[in-house]
Structure formats: structure tokens, C-alpha cells
PDB file of C-alpha atoms in Angstrom:
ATOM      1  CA  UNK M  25      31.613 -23.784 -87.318  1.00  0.00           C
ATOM      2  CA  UNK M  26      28.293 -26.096 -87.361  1.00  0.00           C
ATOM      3  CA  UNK M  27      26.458 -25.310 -83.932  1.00  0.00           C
ATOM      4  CA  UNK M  28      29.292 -23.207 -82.967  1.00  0.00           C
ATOM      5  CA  UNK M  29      27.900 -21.796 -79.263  1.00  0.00           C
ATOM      6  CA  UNK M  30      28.624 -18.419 -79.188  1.00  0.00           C
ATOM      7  CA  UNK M  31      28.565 -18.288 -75.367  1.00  0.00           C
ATOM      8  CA  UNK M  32      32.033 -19.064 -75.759  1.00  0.00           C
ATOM      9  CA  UNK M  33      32.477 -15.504 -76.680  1.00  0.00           C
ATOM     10  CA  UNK M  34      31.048 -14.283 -73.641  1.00  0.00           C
ATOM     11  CA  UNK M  35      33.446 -16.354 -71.590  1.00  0.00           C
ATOM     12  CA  UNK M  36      36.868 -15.788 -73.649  1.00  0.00           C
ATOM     13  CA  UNK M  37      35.896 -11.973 -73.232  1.00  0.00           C
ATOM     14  CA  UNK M  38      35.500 -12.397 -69.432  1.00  0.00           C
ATOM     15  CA  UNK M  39      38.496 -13.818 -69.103  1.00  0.00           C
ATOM     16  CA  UNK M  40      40.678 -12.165 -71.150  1.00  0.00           C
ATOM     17  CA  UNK M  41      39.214  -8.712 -69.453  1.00  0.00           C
ATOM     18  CA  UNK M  42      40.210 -10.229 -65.820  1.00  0.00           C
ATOM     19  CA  UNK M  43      42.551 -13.037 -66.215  1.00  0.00           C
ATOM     20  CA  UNK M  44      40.915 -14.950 -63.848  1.00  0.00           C
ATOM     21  CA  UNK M  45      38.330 -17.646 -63.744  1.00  0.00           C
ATOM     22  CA  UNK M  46      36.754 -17.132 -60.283  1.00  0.00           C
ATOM     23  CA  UNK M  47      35.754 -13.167 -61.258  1.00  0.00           C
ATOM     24  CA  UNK M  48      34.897 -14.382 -65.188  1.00  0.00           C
ATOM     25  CA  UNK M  49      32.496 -16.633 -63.051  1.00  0.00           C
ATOM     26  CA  UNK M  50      31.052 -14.063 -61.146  1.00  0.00           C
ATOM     27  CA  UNK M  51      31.091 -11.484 -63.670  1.00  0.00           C
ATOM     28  CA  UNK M  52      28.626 -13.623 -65.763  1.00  0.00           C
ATOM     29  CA  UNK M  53      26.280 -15.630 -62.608  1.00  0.00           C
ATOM     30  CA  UNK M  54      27.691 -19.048 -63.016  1.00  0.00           C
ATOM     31  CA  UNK M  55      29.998 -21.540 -60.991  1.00  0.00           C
ATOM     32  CA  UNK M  56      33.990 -21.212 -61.504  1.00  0.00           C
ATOM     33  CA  UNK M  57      33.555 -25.142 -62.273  1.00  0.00           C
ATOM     34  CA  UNK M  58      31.607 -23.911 -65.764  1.00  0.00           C
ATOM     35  CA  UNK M  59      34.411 -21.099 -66.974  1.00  0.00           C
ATOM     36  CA  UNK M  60      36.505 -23.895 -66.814  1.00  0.00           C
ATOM     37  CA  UNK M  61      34.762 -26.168 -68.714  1.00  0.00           C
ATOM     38  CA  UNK M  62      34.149 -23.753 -71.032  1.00  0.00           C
ATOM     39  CA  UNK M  63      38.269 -22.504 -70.695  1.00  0.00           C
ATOM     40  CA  UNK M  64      38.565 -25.925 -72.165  1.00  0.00           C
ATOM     41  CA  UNK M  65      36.346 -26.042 -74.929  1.00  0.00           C
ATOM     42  CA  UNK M  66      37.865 -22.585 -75.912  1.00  0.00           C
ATOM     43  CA  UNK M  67      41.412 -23.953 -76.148  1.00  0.00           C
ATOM     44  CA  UNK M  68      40.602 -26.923 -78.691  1.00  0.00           C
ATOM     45  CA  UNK M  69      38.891 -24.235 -80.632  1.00  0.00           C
ATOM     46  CA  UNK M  70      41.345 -22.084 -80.524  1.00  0.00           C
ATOM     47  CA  UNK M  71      44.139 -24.506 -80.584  1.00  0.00           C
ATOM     48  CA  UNK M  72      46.196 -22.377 -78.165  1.00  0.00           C
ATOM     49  CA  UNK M  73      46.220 -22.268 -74.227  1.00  0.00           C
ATOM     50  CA  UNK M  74      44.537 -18.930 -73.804  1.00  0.00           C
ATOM     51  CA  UNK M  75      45.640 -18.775 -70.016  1.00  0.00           C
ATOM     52  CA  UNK M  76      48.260 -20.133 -68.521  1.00  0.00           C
ATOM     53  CA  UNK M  77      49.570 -20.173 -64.857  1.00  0.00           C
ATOM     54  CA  UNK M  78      52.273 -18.151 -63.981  1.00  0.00           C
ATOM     55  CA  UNK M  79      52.677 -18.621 -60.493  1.00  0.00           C
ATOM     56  CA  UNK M  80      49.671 -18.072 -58.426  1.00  0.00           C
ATOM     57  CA  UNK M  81      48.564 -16.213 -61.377  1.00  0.00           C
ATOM     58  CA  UNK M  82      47.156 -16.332 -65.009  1.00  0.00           C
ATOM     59  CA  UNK M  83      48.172 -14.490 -68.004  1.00  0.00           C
ATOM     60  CA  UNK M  84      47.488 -14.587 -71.401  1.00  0.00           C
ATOM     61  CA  UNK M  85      49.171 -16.232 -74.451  1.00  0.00           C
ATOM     62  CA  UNK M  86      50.477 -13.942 -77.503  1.00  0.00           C
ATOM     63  CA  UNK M  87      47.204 -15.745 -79.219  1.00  0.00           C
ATOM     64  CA  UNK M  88      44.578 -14.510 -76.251  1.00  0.00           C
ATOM     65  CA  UNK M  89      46.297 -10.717 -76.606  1.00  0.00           C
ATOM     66  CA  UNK M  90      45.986 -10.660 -80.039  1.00  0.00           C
ATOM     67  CA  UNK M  91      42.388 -11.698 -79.642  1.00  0.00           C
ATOM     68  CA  UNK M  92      41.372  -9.419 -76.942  1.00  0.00           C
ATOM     69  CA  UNK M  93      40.254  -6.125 -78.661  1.00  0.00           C
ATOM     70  CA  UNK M  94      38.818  -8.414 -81.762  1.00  0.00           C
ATOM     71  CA  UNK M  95      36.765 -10.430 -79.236  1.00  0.00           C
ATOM     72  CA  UNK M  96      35.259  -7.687 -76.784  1.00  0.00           C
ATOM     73  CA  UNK M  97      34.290  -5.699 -80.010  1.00  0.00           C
ATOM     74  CA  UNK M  98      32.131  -8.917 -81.191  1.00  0.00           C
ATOM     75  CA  UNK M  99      30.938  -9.536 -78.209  1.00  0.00           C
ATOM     76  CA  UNK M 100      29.533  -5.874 -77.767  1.00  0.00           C
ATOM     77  CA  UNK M 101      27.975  -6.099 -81.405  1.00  0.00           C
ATOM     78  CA  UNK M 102      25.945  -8.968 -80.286  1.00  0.00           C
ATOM     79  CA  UNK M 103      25.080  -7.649 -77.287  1.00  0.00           C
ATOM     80  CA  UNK M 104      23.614  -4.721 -79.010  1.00  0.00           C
ATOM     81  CA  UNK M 105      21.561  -6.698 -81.294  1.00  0.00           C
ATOM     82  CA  UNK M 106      20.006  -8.586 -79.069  1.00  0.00           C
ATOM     83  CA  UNK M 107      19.674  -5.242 -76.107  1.00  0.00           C
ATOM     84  CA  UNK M 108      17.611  -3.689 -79.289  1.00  0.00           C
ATOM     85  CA  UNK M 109      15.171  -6.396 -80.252  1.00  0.00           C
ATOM     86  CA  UNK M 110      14.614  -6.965 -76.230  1.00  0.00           C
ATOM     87  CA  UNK M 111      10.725  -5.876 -75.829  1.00  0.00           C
ATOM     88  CA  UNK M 112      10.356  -3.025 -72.292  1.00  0.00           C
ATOM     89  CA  UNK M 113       7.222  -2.763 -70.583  1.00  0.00           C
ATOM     90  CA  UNK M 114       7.881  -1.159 -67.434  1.00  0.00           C
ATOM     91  CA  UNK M 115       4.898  -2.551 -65.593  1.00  0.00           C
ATOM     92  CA  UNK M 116       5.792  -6.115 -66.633  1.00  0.00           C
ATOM     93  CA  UNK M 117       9.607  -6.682 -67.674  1.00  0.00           C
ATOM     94  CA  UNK M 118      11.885  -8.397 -65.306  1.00  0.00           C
ATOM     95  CA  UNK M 119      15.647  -6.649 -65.071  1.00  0.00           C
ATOM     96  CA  UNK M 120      18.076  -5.121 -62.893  1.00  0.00           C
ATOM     97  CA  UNK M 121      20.437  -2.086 -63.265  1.00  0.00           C
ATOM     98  CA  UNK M 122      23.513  -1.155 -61.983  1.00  0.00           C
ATOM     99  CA  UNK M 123      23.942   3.009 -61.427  1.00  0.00           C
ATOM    100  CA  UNK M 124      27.575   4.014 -60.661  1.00  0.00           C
ATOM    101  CA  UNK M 125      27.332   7.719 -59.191  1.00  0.00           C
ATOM    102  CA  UNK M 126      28.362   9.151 -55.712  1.00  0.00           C
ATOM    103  CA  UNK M 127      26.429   9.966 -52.553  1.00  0.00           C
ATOM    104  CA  UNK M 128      25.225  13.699 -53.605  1.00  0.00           C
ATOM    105  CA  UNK M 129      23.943  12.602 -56.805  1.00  0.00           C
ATOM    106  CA  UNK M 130      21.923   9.516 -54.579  1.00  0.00           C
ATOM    107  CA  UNK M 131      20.961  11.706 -52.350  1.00  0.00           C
ATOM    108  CA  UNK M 132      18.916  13.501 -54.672  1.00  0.00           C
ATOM    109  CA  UNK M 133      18.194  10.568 -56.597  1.00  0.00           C
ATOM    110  CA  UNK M 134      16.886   8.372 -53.895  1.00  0.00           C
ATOM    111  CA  UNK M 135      14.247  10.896 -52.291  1.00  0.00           C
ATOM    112  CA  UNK M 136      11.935  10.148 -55.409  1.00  0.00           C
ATOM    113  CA  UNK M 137      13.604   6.967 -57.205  1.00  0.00           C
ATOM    114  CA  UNK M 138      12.322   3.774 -55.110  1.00  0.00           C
ATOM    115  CA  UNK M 139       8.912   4.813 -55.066  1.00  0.00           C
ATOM    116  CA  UNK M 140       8.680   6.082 -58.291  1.00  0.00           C
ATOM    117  CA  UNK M 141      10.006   2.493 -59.471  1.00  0.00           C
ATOM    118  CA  UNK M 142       7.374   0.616 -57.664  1.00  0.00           C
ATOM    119  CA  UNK M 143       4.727   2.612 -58.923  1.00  0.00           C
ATOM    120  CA  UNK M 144       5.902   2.376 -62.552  1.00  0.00           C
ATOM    121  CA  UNK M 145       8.328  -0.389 -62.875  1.00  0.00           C
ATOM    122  CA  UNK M 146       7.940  -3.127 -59.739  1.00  0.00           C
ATOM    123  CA  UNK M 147       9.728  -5.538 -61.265  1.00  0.00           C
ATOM    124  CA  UNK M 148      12.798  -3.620 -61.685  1.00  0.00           C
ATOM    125  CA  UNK M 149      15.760  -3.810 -59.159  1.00  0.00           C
ATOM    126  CA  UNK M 150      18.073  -0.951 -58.765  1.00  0.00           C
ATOM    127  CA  UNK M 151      21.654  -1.611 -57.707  1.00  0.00           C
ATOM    128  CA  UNK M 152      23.517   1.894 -56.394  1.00  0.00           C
ATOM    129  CA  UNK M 153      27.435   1.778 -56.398  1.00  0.00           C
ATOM    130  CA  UNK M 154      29.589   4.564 -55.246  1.00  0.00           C
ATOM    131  CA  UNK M 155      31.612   5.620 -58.692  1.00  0.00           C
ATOM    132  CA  UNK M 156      35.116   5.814 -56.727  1.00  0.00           C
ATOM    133  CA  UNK M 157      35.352   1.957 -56.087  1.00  0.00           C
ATOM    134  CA  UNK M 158      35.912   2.086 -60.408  1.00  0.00           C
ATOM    135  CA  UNK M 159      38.699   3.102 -62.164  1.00  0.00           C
ATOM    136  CA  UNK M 160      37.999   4.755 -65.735  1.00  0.00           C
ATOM    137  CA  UNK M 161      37.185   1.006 -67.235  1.00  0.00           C
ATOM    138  CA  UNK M 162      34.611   0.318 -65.741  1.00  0.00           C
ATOM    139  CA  UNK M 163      32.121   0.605 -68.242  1.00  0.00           C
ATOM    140  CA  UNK M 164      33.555  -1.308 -70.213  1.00  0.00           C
ATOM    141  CA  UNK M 165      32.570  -4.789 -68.592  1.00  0.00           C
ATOM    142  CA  UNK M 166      29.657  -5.994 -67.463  1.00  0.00           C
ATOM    143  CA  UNK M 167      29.236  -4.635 -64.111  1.00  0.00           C
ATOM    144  CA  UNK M 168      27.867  -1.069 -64.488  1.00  0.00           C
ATOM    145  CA  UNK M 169      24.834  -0.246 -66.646  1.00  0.00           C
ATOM    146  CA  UNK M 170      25.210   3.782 -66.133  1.00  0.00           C
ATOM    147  CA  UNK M 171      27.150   6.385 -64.909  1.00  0.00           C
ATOM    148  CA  UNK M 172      25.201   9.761 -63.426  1.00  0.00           C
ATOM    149  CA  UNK M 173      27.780  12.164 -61.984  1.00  0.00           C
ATOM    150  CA  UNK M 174      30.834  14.797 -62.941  1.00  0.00           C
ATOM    151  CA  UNK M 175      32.600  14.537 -66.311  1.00  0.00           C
ATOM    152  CA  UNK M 176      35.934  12.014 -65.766  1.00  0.00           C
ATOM    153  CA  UNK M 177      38.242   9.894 -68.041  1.00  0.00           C
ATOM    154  CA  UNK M 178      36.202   7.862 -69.868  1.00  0.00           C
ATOM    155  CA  UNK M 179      36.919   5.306 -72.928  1.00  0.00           C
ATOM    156  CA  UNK M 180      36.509   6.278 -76.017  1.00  0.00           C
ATOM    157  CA  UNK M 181      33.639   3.412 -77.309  1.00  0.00           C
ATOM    158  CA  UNK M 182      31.494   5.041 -74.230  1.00  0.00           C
ATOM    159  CA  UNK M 183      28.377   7.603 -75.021  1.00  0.00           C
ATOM    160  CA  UNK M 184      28.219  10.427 -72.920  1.00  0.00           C
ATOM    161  CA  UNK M 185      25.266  13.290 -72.370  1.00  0.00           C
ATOM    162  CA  UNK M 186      25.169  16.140 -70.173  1.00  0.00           C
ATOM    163  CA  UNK M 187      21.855  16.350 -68.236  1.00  0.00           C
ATOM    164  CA  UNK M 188      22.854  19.171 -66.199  1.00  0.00           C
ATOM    165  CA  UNK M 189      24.825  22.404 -65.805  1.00  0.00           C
ATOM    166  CA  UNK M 190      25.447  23.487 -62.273  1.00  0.00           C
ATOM    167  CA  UNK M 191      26.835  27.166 -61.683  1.00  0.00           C
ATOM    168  CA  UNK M 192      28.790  27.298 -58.316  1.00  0.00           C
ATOM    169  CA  UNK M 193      28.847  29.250 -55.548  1.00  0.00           C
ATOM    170  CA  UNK M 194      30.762  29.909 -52.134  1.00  0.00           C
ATOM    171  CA  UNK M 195      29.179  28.411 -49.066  1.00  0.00           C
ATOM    172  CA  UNK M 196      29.967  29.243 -45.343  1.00  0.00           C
ATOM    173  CA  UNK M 197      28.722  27.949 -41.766  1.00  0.00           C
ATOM    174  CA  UNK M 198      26.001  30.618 -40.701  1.00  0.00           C
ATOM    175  CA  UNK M 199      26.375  34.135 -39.279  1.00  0.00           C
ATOM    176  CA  UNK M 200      30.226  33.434 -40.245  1.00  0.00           C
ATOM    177  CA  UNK M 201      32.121  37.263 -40.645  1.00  0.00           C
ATOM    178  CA  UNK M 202      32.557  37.142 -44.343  1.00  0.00           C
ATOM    179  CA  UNK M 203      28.698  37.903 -44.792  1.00  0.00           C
ATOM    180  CA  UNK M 204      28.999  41.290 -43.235  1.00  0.00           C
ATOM    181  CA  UNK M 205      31.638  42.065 -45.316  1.00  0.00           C
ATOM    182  CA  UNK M 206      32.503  42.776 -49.249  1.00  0.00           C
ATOM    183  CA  UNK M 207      32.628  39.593 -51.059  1.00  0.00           C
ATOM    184  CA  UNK M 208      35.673  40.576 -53.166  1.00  0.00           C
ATOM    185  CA  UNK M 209      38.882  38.569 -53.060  1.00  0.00           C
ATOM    186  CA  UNK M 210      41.049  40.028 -50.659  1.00  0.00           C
ATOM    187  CA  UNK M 211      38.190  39.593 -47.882  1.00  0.00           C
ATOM    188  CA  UNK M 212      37.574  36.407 -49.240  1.00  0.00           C
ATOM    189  CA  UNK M 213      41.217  35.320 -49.049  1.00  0.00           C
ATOM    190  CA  UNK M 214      41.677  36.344 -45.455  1.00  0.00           C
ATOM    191  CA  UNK M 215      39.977  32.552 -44.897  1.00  0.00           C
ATOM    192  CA  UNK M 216      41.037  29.256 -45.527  1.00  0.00           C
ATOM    193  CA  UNK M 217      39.522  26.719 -47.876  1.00  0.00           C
ATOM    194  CA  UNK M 218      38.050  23.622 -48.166  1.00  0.00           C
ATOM    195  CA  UNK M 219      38.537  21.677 -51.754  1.00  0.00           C
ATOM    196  CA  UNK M 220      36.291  18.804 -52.730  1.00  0.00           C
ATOM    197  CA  UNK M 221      38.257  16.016 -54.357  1.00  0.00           C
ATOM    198  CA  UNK M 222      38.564  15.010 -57.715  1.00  0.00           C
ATOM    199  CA  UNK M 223      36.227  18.547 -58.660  1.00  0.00           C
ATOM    200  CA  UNK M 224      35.958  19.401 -63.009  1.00  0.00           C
ATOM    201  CA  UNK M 225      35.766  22.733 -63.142  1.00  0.00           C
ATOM    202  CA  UNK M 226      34.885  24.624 -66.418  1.00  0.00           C
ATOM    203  CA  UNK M 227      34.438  28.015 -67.153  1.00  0.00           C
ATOM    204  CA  UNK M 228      36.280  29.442 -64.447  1.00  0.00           C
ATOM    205  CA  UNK M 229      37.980  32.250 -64.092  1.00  0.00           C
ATOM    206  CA  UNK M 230      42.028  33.106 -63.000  1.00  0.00           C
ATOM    207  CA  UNK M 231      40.225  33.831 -59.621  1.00  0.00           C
ATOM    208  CA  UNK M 232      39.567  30.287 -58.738  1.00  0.00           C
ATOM    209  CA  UNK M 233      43.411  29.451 -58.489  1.00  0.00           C
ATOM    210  CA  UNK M 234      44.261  31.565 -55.444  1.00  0.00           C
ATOM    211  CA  UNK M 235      41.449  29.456 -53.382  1.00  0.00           C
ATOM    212  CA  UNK M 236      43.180  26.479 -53.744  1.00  0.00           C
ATOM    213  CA  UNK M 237      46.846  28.129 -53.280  1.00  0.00           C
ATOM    214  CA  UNK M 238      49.336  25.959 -50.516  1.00  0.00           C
ATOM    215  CA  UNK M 239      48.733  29.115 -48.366  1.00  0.00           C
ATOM    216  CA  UNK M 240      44.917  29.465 -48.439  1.00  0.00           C
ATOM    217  CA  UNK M 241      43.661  25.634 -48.566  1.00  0.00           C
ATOM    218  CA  UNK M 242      43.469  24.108 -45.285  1.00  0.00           C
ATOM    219  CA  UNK M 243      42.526  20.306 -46.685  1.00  0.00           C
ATOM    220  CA  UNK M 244      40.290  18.519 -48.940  1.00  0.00           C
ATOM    221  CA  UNK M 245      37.515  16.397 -48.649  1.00  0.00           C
ATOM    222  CA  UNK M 246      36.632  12.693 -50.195  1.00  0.00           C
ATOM    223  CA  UNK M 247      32.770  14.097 -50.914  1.00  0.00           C
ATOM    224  CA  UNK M 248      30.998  17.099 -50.972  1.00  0.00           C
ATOM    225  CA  UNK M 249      28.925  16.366 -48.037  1.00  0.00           C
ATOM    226  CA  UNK M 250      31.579  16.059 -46.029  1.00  0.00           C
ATOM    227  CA  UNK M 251      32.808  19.330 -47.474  1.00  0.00           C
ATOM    228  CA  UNK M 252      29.381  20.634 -46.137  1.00  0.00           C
ATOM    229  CA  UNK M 253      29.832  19.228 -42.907  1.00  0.00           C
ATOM    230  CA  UNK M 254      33.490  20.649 -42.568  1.00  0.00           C
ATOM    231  CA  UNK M 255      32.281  24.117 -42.862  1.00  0.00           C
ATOM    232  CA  UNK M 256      29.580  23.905 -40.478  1.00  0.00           C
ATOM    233  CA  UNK M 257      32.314  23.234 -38.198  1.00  0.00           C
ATOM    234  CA  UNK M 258      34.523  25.851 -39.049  1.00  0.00           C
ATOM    235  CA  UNK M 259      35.336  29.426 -40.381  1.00  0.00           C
ATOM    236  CA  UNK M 260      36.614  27.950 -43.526  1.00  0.00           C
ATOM    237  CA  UNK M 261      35.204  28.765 -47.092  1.00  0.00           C
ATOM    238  CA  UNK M 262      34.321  26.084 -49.968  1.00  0.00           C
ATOM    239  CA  UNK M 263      33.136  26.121 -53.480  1.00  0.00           C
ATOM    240  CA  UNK M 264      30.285  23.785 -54.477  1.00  0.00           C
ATOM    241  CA  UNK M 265      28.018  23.313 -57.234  1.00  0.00           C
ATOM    242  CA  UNK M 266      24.338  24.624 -56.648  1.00  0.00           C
ATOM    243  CA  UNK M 267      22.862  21.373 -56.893  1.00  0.00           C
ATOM    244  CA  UNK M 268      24.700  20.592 -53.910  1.00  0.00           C
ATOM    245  CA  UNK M 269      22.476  22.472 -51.918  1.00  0.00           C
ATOM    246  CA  UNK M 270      19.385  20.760 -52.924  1.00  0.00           C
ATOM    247  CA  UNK M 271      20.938  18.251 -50.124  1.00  0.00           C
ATOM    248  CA  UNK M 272      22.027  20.785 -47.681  1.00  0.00           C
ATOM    249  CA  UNK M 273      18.730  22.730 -47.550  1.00  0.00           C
ATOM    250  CA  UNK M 274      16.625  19.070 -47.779  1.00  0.00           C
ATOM    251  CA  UNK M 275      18.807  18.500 -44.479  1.00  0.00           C
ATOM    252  CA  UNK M 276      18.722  21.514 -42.416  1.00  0.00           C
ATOM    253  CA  UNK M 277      22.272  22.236 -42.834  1.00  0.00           C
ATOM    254  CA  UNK M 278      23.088  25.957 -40.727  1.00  0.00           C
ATOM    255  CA  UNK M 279      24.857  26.699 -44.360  1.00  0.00           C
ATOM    256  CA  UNK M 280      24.888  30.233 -45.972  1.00  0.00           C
ATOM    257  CA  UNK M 281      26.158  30.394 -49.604  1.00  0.00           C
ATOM    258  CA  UNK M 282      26.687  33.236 -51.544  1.00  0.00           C
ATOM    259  CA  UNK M 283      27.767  34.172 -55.402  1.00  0.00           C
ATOM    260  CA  UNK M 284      30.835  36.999 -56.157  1.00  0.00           C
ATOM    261  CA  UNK M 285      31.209  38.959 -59.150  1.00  0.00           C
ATOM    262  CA  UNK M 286      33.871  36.414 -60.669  1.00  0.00           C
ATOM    263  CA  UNK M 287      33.493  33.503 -62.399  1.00  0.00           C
ATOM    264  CA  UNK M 288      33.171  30.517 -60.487  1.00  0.00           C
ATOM    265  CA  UNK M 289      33.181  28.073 -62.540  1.00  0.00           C
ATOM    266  CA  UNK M 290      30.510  25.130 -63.329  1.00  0.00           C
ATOM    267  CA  UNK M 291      30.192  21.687 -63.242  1.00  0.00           C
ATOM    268  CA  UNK M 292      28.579  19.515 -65.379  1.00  0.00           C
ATOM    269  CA  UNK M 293      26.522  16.435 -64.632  1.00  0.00           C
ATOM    270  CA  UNK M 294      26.662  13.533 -67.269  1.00  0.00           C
ATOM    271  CA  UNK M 295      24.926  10.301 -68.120  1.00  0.00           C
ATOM    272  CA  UNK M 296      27.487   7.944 -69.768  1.00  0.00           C
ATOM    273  CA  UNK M 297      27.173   4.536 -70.633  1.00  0.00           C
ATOM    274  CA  UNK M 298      28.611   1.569 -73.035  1.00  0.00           C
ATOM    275  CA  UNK M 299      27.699   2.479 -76.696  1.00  0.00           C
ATOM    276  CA  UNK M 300      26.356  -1.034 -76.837  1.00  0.00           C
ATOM    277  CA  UNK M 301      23.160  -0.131 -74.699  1.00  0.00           C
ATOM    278  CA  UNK M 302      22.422   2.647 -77.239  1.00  0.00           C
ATOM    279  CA  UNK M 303      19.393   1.071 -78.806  1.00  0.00           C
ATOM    280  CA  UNK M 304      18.448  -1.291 -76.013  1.00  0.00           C
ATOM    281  CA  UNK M 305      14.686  -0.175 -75.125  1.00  0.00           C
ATOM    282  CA  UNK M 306      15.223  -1.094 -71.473  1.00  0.00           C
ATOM    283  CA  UNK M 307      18.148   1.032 -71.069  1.00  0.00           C
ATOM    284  CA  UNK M 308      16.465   4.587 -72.973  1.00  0.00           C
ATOM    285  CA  UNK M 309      13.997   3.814 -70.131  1.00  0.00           C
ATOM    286  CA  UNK M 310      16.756   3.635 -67.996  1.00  0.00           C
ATOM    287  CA  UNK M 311      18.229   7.012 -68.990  1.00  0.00           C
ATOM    288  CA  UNK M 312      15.030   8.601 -69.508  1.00  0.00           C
ATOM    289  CA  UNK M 313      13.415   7.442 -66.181  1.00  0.00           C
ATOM    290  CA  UNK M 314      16.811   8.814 -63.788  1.00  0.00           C
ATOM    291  CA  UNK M 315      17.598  11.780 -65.647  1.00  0.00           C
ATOM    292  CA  UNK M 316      13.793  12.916 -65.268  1.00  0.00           C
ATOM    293  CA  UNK M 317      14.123  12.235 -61.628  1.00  0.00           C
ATOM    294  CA  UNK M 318      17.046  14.260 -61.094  1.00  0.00           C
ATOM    295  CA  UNK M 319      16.131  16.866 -62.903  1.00  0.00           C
ATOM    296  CA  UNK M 320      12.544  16.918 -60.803  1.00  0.00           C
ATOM    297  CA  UNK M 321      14.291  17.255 -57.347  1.00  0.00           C
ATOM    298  CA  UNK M 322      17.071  20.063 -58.262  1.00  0.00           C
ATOM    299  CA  UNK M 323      14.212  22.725 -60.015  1.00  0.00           C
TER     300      UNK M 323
END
């Protein structure tokens, strides 16, 4: 094991997580020339193929699958030695970050974040990515730095903190008949609904369930500005988070919302992350720095 170059590591776990040498390459910045090279060097040390070609494919020998888990755990151990002994200074250091969140959550992000990073970090670049281009993994690699956004399935190495409790209420376009009226639920469910997709309701009460009934929910919505946007344009009724209407009010939106005297439910916004970046100085800043900002533009 004399001068044994532990960049190796970093490689085998690239492409054991992708089976592929073109996305190992771009996962880590280099050419698809240097994976192989270092594919190569990995198989004498291994003595075992690693990847083979199956078609127009690669997959990975009995020996790479037993070495999967083993390796990505190393891997993130000395990634998290080295993320905590990495000096910070936010005026000075160099880096770039990857948030994974969706357009509401940017929305209120982004009227404060870019200036606030050139007056107090101008060397750091900030890389948005919309959260639904990700399936629950993707944390785990080396793509996304942090996730700001709704509680989903997440693995089980990866730390998660609630920043945020939003209570919910009903929202309408305006002058729309239901505000003249009693808000109890047998006015209420003489309209149709709009859902937002994917929504984590907690706390809620029985209520909720009639809303999104076959007979009372006319569709459903990627977003929840577009969920906005559909009830301008109609008489239909939706449920959103309050914080949601930090964004509708910064926009003008002819909106009306209202409360009821059952439970609505709430949603809770999270910061998660890879447990590796727990002690990284960079990345506290990181956590520290957005959930301040997001917290500023929803008071």
C-alpha cells in the first residue's frame, strides 16, 4: 500500500454509483480519457474487472457490488475530514454550491440572495436546481450540496432540520362568491379544487380529505405558482402554505386567501444535506447564510 493514491477511491465510488465512465468523468471535472486510466489502475489493484460491458452497457462484477457500500462509506469519511479542517472566510474563500429546491422557495430566496452574496461572499458561486429533476438519491453523490424545500424520502445517512413551519390556508381569485358567504364545508364544497403536487401535509384534520375527493378536485398542478395562477383564472379553491403568499403578494397576484375553523394542515420547510458536510465550515456558512435569508423575506 506504499504511495497508495487514494483518488482511486473517488473514482471506483463514481463509477460504481453510475456505471458509467463518461458521467464518473463529469461527476468529478475531468476527461473520460482519465476515469479510464484510472478504471485501469483500479483493476490491477483490485485484481478483478470492476466493469464490464454488457452490451452497450456496463455493469458491475460480484467484486465491485460487494465493494460498493464499503467504498462510498470511506470515501464520505474522508471527505468529512478534510470538509472540517477546510479554513471559510467568506470575503476571501473560493467555492461553489449547489441548492436543490423548487421555484417558490427561489423565489423568495433570490429577492435577497445574489446581492447579499456579493456583499459578503464575492467569491462564492451559487448553482440553483429545481429539486424534481432528482430522485430521493440525490444527495448522496456529488452533485447537490443542499436541499431547502418540503419534507420527502430521503436516505437514511442524510441530516435533516426544519427551518420553518408554514400553517395553510385557502386561497381564491378576488371578489370570488365564497367570501360573502360562511366559510364552513358545505359552502366550501359547492367548488372545485385545485391540488398542488407532491404536497406533505401534517397536522391536518379529516376535513382535508373531502377537498381532494374524485368529485370535488378538478386537477392538479406541477408547482404552487401555477396553482396560484390557476385560481386567478377560475372559481376554483386551493390550499397553500402561507409562505406561499410571500410570492403572490410580492407579485400583485388579484388572490384572496382566507383561514376556516378546521385544521388545515402545515407544511414544513427543511434543510437536508449529506451527513458528511456536517462539520465542513464552508457548508454551516452555507446553511446558516440561506436559512437566514429565507427566514428574512417570509416575517
Amino acid at each position: 500500500m506504499n504511495n497508495f493514491d487514494f483518488n482511486l477511491l473517488v473514482v471506483l465510488n463514481a463509477l460504481l454509483e453510475d456505471n458509467s465512465v463518461n458521467l464518473a468523468a463529469k461527476k468529478l471535472n475531468v476527461t473520460a480519457p482519465a476515469i479510464s486510466k484510472s478504471l485501469n489502475k483500479i483493476r490491477v489493484l483490485f485484481n478483478d474487472q470492476i466493469l464490464v460491458r454488457s452490451g452497450t452497457k456496463l455493469i458491475p462484477t460480484p467484486k465491485a457490488i460487494s465493494l460498493k457500500e464499503n467504498i462510498k462509506e470511506l470515501v464520505n469519511r474522508i471527505e468529512s475530514v478534510f470538509n472540517s479542517n477546510i479554513a471559510f472566510e467568506p470575503k476571501s474563500t473560493t467555492v461553489s454550491f449547489t441548492i436543490a429546491s423548487n421555484h417558490a422557495i427561489f423565489f423568495i430566496l433570490n429577492t435577497i440572495l445574489f446581492q447579499e452574496i456579493q456583499n459578503n461572499a464575492p467569491n462564492v458561486f451559487i448553482n440553483l436546481v429545481n429539486d424534481s429533476d432528482y430522485d430521493d438519491d440525490f444527495l448522496r453523490n456529488h452533485t447537490i450540496d443542499l436541499y431547502i424545500g418540503e419534507i420527502r424520502s430521503l436516505n437514511p445517512e442524510i441530516t435533516i432540520r426544519t427551518i420553518y413551519v408554514s400553517k395553510c390556508c385557502l386561497i381564491c381569485r378576488n371578489h370570488h362568491p365564497i367570501l360573502s358567504k360562511n366559510k364552513n364545508m358545505d359552502n366550501l364544497l359547492k367548488y372545485q379544487f385545485i391540488q398542488t403536487k407532491n404536497e406533505y401535509l401534517t397536522n391536518f384534520d379529516e376535513h382535508n380529505k373531502y377537498f381532494w375527493s374524485e368529485r370535488n378536485l378538478i386537477g392538479i398542478t406541477p408547482e404552487y405558482i401555477t396553482t396560484v395562477n390557476a385560481i386567478i383564472n377560475s372559481d376554483a379553491l386551493a390550499i397553500i402554505p402561507e409562505f406561499v403568499l410571500t410570492i403572490a403578494q410580492k407579485l400583485n397576484m388579484p388572490i384572496t386567501y382566507f383561514h376556516t375553523d378546521f385544521n388545515l394542515g402545515k407544511r414544513n420547510i427543511i434543510q437536508a444535506w449529506h451527513s458528511k458536510h456536517n462539520h465542513s465550515p464552508a457548508h454551516k456558512w452555507l446553511r446558516e447564510f440561506t436559512k437566514d435569508m429565507f427566514l428574512t423575506k417570509i416575517k
